[in-house]
XYZ file of C-alpha atoms in Angstrom:
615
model
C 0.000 0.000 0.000
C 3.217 2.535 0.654
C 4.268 1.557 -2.646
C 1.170 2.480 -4.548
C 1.030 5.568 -2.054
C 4.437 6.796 -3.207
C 3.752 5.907 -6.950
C 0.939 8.079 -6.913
C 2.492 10.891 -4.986
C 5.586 11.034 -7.795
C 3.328 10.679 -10.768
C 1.514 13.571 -9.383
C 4.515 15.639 -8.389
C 5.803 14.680 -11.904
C 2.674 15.766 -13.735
C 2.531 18.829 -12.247
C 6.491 19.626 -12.515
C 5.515 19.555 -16.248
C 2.268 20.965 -16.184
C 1.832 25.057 -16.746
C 2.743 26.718 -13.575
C 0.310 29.785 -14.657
C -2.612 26.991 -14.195
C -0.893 25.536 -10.710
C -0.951 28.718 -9.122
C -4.256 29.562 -10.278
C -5.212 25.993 -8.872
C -3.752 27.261 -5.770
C -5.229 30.652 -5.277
C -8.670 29.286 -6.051
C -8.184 26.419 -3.160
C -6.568 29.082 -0.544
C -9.429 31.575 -1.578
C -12.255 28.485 -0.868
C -10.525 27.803 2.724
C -10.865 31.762 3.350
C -14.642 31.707 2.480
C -14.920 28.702 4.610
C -12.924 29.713 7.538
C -14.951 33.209 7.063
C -17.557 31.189 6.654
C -16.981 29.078 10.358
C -16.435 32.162 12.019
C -19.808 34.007 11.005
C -22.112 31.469 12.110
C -20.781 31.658 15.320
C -21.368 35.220 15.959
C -24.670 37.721 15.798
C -25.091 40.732 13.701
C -24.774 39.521 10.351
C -23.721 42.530 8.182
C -20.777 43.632 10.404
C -19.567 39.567 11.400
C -19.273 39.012 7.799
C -16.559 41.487 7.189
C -14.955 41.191 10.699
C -14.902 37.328 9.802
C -13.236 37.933 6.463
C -10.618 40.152 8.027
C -10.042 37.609 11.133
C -10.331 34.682 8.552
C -7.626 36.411 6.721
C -5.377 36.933 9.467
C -5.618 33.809 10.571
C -4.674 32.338 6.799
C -1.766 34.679 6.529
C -0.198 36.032 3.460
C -0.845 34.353 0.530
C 1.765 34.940 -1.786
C 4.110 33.331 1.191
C 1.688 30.602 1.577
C 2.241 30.047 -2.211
C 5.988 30.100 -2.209
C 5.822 27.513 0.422
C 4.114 25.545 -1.414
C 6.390 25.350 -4.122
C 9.086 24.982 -1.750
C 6.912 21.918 -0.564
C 6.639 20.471 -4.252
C 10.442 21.454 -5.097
C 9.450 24.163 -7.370
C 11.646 26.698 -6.220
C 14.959 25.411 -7.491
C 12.759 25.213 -11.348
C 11.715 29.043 -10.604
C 15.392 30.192 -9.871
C 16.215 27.653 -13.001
C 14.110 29.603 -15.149
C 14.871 32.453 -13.812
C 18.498 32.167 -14.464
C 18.614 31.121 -18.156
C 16.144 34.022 -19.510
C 18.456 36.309 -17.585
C 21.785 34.897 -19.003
C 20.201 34.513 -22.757
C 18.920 38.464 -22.685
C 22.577 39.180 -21.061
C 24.337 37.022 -24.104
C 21.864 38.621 -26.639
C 22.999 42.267 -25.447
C 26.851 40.882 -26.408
C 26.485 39.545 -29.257
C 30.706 40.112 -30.183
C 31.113 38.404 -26.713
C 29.251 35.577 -27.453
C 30.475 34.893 -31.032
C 33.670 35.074 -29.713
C 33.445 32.868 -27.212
C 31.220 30.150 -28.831
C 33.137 29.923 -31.832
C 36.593 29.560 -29.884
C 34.697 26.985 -27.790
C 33.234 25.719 -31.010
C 36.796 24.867 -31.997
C 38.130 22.982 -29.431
C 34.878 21.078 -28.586
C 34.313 20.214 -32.284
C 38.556 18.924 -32.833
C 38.157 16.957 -29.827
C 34.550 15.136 -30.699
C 35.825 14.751 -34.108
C 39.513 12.990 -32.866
C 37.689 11.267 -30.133
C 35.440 9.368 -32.510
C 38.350 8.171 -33.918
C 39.342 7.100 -31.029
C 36.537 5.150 -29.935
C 35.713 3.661 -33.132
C 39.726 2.427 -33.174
C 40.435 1.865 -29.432
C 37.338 1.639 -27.075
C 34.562 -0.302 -29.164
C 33.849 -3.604 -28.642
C 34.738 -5.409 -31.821
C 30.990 -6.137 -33.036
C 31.132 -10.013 -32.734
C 29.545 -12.339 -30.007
C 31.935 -12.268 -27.665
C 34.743 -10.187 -28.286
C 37.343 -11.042 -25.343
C 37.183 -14.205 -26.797
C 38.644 -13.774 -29.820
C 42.580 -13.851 -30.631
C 45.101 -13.090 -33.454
C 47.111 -16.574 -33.797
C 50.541 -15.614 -35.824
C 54.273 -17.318 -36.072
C 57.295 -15.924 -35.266
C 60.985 -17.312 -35.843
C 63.149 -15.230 -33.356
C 66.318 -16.859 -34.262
C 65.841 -15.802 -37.636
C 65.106 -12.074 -36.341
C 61.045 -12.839 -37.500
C 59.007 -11.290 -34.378
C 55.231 -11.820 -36.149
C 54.224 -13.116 -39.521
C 51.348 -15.067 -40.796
C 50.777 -19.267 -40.474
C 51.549 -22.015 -42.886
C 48.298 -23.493 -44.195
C 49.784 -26.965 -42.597
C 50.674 -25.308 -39.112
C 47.129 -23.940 -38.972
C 45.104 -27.554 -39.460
C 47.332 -28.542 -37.024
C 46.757 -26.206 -34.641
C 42.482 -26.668 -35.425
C 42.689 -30.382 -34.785
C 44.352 -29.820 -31.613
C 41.742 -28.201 -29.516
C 43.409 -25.770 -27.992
C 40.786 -23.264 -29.387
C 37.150 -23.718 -29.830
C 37.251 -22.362 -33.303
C 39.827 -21.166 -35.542
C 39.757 -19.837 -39.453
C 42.465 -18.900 -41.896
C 42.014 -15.114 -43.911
C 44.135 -13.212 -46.277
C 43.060 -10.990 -48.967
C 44.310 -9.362 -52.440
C 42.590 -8.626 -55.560
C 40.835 -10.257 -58.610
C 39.183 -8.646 -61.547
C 35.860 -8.694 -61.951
C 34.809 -9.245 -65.676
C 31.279 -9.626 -67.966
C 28.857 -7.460 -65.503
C 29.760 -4.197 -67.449
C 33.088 -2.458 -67.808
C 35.830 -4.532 -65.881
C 35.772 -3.573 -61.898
C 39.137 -4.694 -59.149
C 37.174 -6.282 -56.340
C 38.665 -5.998 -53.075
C 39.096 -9.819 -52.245
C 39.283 -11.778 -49.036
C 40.194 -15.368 -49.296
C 38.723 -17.474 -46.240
C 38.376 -20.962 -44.867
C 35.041 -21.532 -44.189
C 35.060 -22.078 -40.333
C 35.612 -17.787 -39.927
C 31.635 -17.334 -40.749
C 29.796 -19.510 -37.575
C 33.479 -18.388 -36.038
C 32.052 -14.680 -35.741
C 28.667 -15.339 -35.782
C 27.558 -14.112 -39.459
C 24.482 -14.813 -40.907
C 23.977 -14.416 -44.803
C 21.174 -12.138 -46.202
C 20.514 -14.621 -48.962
C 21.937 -17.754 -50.053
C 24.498 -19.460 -47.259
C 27.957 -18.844 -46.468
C 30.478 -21.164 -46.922
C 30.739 -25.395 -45.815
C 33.855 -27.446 -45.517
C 33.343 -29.034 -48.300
C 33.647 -25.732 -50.838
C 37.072 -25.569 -49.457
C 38.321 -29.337 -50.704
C 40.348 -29.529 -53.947
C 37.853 -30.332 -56.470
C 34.703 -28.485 -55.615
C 32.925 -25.681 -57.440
C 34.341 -22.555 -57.145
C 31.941 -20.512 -54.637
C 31.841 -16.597 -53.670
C 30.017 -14.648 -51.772
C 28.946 -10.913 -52.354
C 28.870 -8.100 -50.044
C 25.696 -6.512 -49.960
C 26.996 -2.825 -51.276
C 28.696 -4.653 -54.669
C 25.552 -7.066 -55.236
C 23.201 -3.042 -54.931
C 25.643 -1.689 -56.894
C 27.271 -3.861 -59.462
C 24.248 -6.119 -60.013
C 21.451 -3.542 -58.838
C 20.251 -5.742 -55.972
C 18.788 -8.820 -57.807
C 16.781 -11.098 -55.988
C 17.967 -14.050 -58.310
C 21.217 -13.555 -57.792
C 22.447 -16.472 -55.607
C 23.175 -19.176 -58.228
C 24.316 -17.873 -61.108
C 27.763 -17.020 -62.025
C 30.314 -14.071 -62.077
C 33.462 -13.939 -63.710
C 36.735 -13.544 -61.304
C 40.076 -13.389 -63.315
C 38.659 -15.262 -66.059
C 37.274 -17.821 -63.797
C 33.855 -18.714 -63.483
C 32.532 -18.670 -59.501
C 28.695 -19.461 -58.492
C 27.261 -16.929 -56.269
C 26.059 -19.238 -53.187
C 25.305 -16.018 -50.910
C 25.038 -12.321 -49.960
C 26.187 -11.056 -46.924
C 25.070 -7.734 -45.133
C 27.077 -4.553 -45.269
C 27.313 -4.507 -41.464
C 29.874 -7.440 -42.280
C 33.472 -8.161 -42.551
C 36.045 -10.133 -41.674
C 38.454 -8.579 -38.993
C 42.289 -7.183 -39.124
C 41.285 -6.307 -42.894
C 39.409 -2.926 -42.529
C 35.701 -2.222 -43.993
C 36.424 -2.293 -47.692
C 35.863 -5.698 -48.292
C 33.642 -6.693 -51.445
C 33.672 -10.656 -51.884
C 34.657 -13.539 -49.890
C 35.882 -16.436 -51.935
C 37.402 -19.933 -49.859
C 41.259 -20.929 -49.865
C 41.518 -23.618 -52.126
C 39.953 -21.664 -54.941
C 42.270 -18.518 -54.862
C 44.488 -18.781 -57.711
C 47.471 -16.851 -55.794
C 46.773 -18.563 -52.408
C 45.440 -21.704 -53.173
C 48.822 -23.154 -54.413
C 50.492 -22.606 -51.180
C 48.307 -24.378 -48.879
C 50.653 -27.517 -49.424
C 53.678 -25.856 -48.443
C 54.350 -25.864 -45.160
C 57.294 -23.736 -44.928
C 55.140 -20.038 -46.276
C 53.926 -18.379 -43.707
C 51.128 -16.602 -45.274
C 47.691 -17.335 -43.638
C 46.228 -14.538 -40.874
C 44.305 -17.035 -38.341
C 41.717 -15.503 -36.029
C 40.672 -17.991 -33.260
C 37.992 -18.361 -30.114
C 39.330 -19.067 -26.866
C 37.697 -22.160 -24.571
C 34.549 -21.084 -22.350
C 36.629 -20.502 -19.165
C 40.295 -21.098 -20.768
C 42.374 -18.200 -20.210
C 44.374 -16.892 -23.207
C 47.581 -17.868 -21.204
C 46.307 -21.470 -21.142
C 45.758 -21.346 -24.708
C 49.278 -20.066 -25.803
C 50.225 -23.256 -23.387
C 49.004 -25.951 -25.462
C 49.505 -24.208 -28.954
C 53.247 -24.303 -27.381
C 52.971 -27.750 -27.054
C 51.946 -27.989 -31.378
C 55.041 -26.155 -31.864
C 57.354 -28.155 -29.945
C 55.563 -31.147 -31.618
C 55.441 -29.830 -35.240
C 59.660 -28.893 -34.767
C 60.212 -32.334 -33.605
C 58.046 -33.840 -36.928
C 59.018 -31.603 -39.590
C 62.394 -30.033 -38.236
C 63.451 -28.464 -41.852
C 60.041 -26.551 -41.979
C 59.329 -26.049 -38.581
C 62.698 -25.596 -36.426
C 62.771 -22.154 -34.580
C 59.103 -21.671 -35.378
C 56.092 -20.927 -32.893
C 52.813 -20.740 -32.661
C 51.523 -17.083 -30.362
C 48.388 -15.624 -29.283
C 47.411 -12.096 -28.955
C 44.162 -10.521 -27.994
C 42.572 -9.641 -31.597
C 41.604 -5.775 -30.502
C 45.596 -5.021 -29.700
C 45.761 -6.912 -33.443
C 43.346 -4.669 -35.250
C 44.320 -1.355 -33.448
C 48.362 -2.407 -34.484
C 51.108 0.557 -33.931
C 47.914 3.290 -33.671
C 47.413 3.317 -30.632
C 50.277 5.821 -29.370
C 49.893 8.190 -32.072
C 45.970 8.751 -31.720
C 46.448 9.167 -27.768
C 49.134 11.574 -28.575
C 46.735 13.230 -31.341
C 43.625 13.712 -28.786
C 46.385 14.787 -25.909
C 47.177 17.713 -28.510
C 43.651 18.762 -29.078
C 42.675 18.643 -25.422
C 45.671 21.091 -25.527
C 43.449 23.148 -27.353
C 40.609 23.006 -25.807
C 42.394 23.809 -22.871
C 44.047 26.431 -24.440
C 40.778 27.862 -25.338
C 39.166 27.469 -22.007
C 42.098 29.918 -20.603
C 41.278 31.888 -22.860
C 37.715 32.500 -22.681
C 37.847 32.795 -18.935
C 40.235 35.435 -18.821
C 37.892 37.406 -21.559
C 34.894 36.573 -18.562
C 37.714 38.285 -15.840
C 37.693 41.198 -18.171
C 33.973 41.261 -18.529
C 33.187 40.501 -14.956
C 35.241 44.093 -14.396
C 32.291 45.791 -15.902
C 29.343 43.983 -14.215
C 30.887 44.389 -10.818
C 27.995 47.461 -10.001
C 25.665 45.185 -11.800
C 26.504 42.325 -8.960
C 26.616 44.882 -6.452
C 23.387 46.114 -6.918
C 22.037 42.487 -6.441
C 24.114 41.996 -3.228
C 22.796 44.472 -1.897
C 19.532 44.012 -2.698
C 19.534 40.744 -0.793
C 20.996 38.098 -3.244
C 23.809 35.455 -1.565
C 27.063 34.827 -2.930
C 25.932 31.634 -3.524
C 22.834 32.913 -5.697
C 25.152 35.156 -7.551
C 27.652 32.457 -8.669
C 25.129 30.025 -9.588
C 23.470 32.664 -12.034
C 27.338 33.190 -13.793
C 27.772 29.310 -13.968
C 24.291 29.253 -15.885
C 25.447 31.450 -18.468
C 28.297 29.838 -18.648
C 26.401 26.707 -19.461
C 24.898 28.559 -22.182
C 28.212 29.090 -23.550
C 29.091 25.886 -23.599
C 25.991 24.334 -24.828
C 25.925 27.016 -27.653
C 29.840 25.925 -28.164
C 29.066 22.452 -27.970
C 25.982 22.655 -31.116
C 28.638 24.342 -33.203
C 31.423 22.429 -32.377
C 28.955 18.822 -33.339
C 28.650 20.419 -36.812
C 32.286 21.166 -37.055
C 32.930 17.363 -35.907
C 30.295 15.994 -38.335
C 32.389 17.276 -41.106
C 35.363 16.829 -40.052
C 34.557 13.556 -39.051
C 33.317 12.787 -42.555
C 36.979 14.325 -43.795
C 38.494 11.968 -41.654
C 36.936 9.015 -42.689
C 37.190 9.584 -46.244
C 40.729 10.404 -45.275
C 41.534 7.035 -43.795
C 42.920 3.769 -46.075
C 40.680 1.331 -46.676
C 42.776 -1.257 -44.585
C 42.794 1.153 -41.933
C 42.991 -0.648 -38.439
C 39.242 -0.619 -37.538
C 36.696 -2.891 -37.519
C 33.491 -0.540 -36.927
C 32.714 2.503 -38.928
C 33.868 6.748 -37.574
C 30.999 8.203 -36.566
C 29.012 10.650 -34.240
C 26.746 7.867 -32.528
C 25.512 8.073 -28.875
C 28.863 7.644 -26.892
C 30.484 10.462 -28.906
C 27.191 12.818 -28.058
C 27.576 12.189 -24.605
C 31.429 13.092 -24.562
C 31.108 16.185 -26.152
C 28.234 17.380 -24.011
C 29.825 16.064 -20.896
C 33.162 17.927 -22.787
C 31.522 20.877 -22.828
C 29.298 21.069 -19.881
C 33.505 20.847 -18.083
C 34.528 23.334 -20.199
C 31.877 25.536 -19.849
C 32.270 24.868 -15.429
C 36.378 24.616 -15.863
C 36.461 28.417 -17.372
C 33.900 30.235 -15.365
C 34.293 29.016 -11.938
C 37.186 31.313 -11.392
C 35.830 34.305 -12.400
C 32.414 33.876 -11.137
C 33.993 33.269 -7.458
C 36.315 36.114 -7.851
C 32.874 38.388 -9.158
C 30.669 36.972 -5.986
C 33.135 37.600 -3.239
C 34.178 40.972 -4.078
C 33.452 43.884 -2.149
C 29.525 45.143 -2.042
C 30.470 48.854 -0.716
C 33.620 49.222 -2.713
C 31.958 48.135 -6.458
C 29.290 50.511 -5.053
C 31.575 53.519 -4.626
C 34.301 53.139 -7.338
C 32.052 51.999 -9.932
C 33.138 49.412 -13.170
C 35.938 52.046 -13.804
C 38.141 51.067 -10.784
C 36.727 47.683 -9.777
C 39.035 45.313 -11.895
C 42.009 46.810 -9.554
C 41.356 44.831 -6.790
C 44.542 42.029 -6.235
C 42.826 39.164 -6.574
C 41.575 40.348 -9.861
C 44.857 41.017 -11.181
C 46.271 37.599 -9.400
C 43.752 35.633 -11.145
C 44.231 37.651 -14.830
C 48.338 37.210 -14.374
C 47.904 33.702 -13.377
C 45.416 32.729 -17.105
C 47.541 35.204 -19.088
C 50.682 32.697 -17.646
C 48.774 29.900 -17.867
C 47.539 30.479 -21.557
C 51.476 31.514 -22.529
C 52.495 28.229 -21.677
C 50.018 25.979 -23.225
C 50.685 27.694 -26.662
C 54.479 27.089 -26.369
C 53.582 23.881 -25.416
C 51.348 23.692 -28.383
C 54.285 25.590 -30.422
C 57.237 23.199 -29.995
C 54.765 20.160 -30.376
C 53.664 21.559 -33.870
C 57.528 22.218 -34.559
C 58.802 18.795 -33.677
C 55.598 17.463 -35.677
C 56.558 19.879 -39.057
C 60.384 18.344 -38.478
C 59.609 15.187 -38.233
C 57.539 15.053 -41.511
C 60.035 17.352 -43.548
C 62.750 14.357 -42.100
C 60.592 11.555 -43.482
C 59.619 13.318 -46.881
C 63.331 14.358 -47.184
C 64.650 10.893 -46.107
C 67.358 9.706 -49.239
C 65.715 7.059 -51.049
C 69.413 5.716 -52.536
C 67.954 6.605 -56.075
C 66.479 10.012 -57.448
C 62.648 9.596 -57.218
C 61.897 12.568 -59.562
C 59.668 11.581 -62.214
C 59.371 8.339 -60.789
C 55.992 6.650 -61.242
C 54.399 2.887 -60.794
C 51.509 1.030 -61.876
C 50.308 -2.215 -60.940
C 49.482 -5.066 -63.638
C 47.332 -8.229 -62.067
C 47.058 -11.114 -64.249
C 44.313 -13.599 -64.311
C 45.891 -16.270 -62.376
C 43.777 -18.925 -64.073
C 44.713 -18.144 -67.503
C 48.730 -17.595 -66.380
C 48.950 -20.533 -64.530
C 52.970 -20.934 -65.223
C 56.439 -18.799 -64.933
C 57.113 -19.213 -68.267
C 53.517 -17.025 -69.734
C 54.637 -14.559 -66.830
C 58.223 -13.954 -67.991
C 56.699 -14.156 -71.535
C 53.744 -11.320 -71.120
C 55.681 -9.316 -68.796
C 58.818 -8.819 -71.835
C 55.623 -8.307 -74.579
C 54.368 -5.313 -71.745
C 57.678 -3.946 -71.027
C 58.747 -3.386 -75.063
C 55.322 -2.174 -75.997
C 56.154 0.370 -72.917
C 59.797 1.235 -73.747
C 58.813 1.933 -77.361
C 57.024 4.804 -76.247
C 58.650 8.433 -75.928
C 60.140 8.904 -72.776
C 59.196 5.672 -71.706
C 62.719 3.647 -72.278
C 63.634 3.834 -68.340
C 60.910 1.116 -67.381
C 61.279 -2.310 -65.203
C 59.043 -4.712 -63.817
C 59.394 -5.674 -59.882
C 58.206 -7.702 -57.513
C 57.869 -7.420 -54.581
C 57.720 -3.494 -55.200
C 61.053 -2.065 -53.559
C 60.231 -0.075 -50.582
C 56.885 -0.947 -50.639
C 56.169 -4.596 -49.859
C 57.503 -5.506 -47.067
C 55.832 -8.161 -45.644
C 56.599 -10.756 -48.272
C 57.637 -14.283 -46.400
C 58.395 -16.363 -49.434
C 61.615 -18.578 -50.146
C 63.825 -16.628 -53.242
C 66.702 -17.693 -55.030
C 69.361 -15.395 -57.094
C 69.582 -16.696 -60.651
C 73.356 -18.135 -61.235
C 73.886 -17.182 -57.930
C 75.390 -19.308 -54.983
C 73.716 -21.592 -52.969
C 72.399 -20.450 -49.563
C 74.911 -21.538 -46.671
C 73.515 -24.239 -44.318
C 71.390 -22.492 -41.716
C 70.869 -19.358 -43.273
C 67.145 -18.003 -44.053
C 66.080 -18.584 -47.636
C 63.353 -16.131 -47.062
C 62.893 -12.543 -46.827
């Protein structure tokens, strides 16, 4: 019975804390007026004379009610009106105040605009990078599985094909799949398109929990030498390429020349992680015409693996038994396997990669700013509080407290930062949309940049700080100044009081040193990129230019119709003018450097015993 008491009594305080308060207080004067008429009323009946008791009874009956204006502020005190009133009260005071400043305002939303909006739009980044969950069942669960030789200086590379079977019949993981990705060409839908490729083994799709939008993804048995080749579509190339066609799943497309049945579509919200969100088709292992040849070979370390821990293993648990397939696959196939083992990382730290340090560093620089800014703007409210010191005065003296007074500055300076923080969203939407269109499409995230719910909250909790960080000071300093003093002297002399000056040395100080700060970080920043661009190549780079040349695998299946189209290409492209400088390379010098494959010089000598034959 309390309960439903207490129910009723909030949903009645609540309808009326959102109700018109010109129809509560008329609600109240017309039930204190009927108490007067009764209590009038009462005291009437119990005296003689009619005419003259009725007045004397309205006047006693009034007495005894007291004032009602005081009645009804106690009653809003009772319903916890007042603090709304004084709420109210407040932000039509500090809007007319801003409106009569307009220069003040613009300048001090638009330098709050800056900083709010570089620091939403670098903090999505952030988030989207660093602090998201990775958007699979799960997520602490899943790890990066790589190889790494440290006698042969090789810290992290991919799997072997071989190694990674092993390690899947083992158990040490409840699920494990194999990735890598490159391009084929997509022919006969239109003009021919590069489709950004990513070559799978089909356990990575009930792995992360996918679910196709049409069709099915891949079985085990697509992946066996001798099936039908199989690909699946992301849903943006099957709108775009093949306008969304219902009867899509089954027929055919053309990859490098090779014919590959459609046996899905997956959803856009989809993709396979450590590969970034450009990802177009999904095609498995065995049918990849650069991939599919190594699986044999157990010495090319090639494959990305992303694995599932055990319900309840701990990942240190897990690197213990894939130690034990290491030390078991060195002791079975010591020429392939010597020196080599098997690690496990957390696949966030594996996705995020070497970012991590330089985005920190990045938002540390543009809370710089912001702070920067914040100095700033509350020494401009020091040098405006100078001329509203009568202003304050006045209400002092008229009865307001301290308290009153620096809760009415703090509310404009909410408004500030409110304002500041709706201009600086629209500064981060598009800078956010620069950003992203600014990233590479393998760029280490696996979730999309933008403004969503998390990032709202952190700029309005940004600038509701802000707004509290650079108008405390000055709105303490304007409170507890002297009432008789700002009376006398006026706005002329009042900003010559020491603590005034204290506080305007101490920001002017304070904003000197965060923009040296700021200074020598941009300075080391413009060195350090003149150093890289200026770096000495060992070869003159002017005029210097490259273009890549993928052939269809499955109609240049041998070395020999490589070496044989590659010398056509390269005479048809020294016969032209100012063409006669041309080579073909691969890997491309400078460029790829992740390439793990065994090489061999022609004519040259063989490689010493012991000695890597890869590079």
């Amino acid at each position: 019975m309390r309960i439903a008491e207490r129910l009723n009594e909030f949903i009645r305080r609540t309808r009326m804390l959102f109700s018109r308060r010109e129809s509560f207080d008329q609600e109240i004067e017309e039930e204190m007026l009927l108490h007067r008429e009764l209590r009038a009323q009462e005291l009437g009946n119990n005296s003689t004379g009619e005419d003259a008791n009725t007045e004397a009874a309205g006047y006693a009956s009034q007495r005894r009610f007291g004032n009602m204006l005081r009645l009804r502020e106690e009653i809003h005190e009772a319903w916890g009106f007042t603090w709304i009133d004084n709420l109210r009260q407040d932000l039509r005071y500090g809007f007319r105040r801003l409106r009569k400043s307009p220069g003040f305002t613009s300048v001090v939303v638009f330098t709050l605009a800056l900083g709010i909006g570089a620091n939403t739009a670098i903090f999505s980044v952030v988030y989207a990078v660093l602090l998201r969950s990775l958007p699979y069942p799960h997520p602490r669960q899943l790890v990066n599985v790589f190889e790494n030789n440290l006698g042969q200086g090789v810290k992290a590379t991919g799997c072997s094909y071989q190694d990674f079977k092993e390690l899947q019949q083992s158990g040490a993981l409840a699920g494990v799949a194999g990735v890598q990705r490159h391009d084929l060409t997509l022919t006969g839908a239109g003009d021919p398109r590069v489709v950004a490729t990513v070559v799978v083994t089909p356990e990575i799709f009930p792995l992360l929990d996918a679910a196709p939008l049409a069709g099915r993804y891949f079985l085990p048995q697509d992946n066996e030498k001798g099936s039908a080749p199989a690909v699946l579509l992301s849903e943006g190339l099957w709108r775009t390429r093949f306008g969304g066609d219902s009867h899509m799943v089954g027929r055919s497309i053309m990859l490098d020349q090779q014919a590959f049945t459609v046996v899905g579509i997956m959803p856009a919200s989809f993709r396979v992680p450590v590969f970034g969100a450009h990802q177009e088709i999904w095609i498995p292992v065995v049918h990849d015409p650069l991939f599919g040849p190594w699986m044999p070979k157990r010495g090319g370390h090639w494959l990305r693996v992303v694995g599932r821990l055990n319900s309840g293993v701990t990942l240190a648990g897990a690197q213990s038994q894939a130690d034990a397939v290491s030390r078991r696959l060195a002791a079975e196939f010591p020429k392939d396997n010597a020196g080599w083992a098997l690690r496990l990382a957390p696949l966030q730290a594996a996705i995020v990669g070497n970012v991590r340090a330089p985005l920190l560093v990045l938002l540390g620089a543009v809370g710089l700013v912001l702070l920067l800014a914040c100095v700033n703007i509350a020494n401009l409210l020091v040098a405006r509080a100078t001329f509203r010191r009568r202003e304050l005065a006045v209400r002092q003296a008229l009865g307001a407290k301290p308290g009153r007074i620096i809760r009415q500055l703090l509310v404009e300076n909410a408004i500030l930062g409110l304002l500041g923080a709706i201009v600086g969203l629209a500064l981060a939407g598009v800078s956010t949309s620069a950003l992203s269109s600014l990233l590479p499409a393998d760029a280490p995230s696996a979730q999309p940049v933008q403004l969503d719910g998390a990032v709202l909250g952190f700029a309005v909790l940004l600038s509701l700080a802000a707004s509290i960080g650079f108008g405390l000071a000055p709105a303490l300093l304007a409170a507890r100044s002297d009432v008789q003093t700002n009376l006398k002297d006026g706005s002329a002399r009042s900003g010559s009081d020491r603590g005034g000056l204290r506080l305007r040395s101490f920001l002017t100080g304070a904003e000197m040193s965060l923009a040296m700060v700021l200074v020598i970080a941009a300075g080391l920043l413009v060195r350090s990129l003149i150093a890289m661009t200026s770096a000495d190549p060992g070869f003159s780079a002017a005029h210097v230019l490259k273009a890549e040349v993928s052939l269809p695998r499955y109609q240049y299946t041998t070395p020999q119709q490589w070496t044989a189209f590659s010398n056509s290409l390269l005479e048809r492209i020294q016969a032209e003018p100012g063409m006669q400088d041309s080579a073909f390379a691969v890997p491309l010098p400078m460029a790829d450097g992740s390439v793990n494959l065994k090489f061999s010089i022609a004519d040259g000598a063989p490689v010493p015993p012991g000695m890597p034959e890869t590079a």
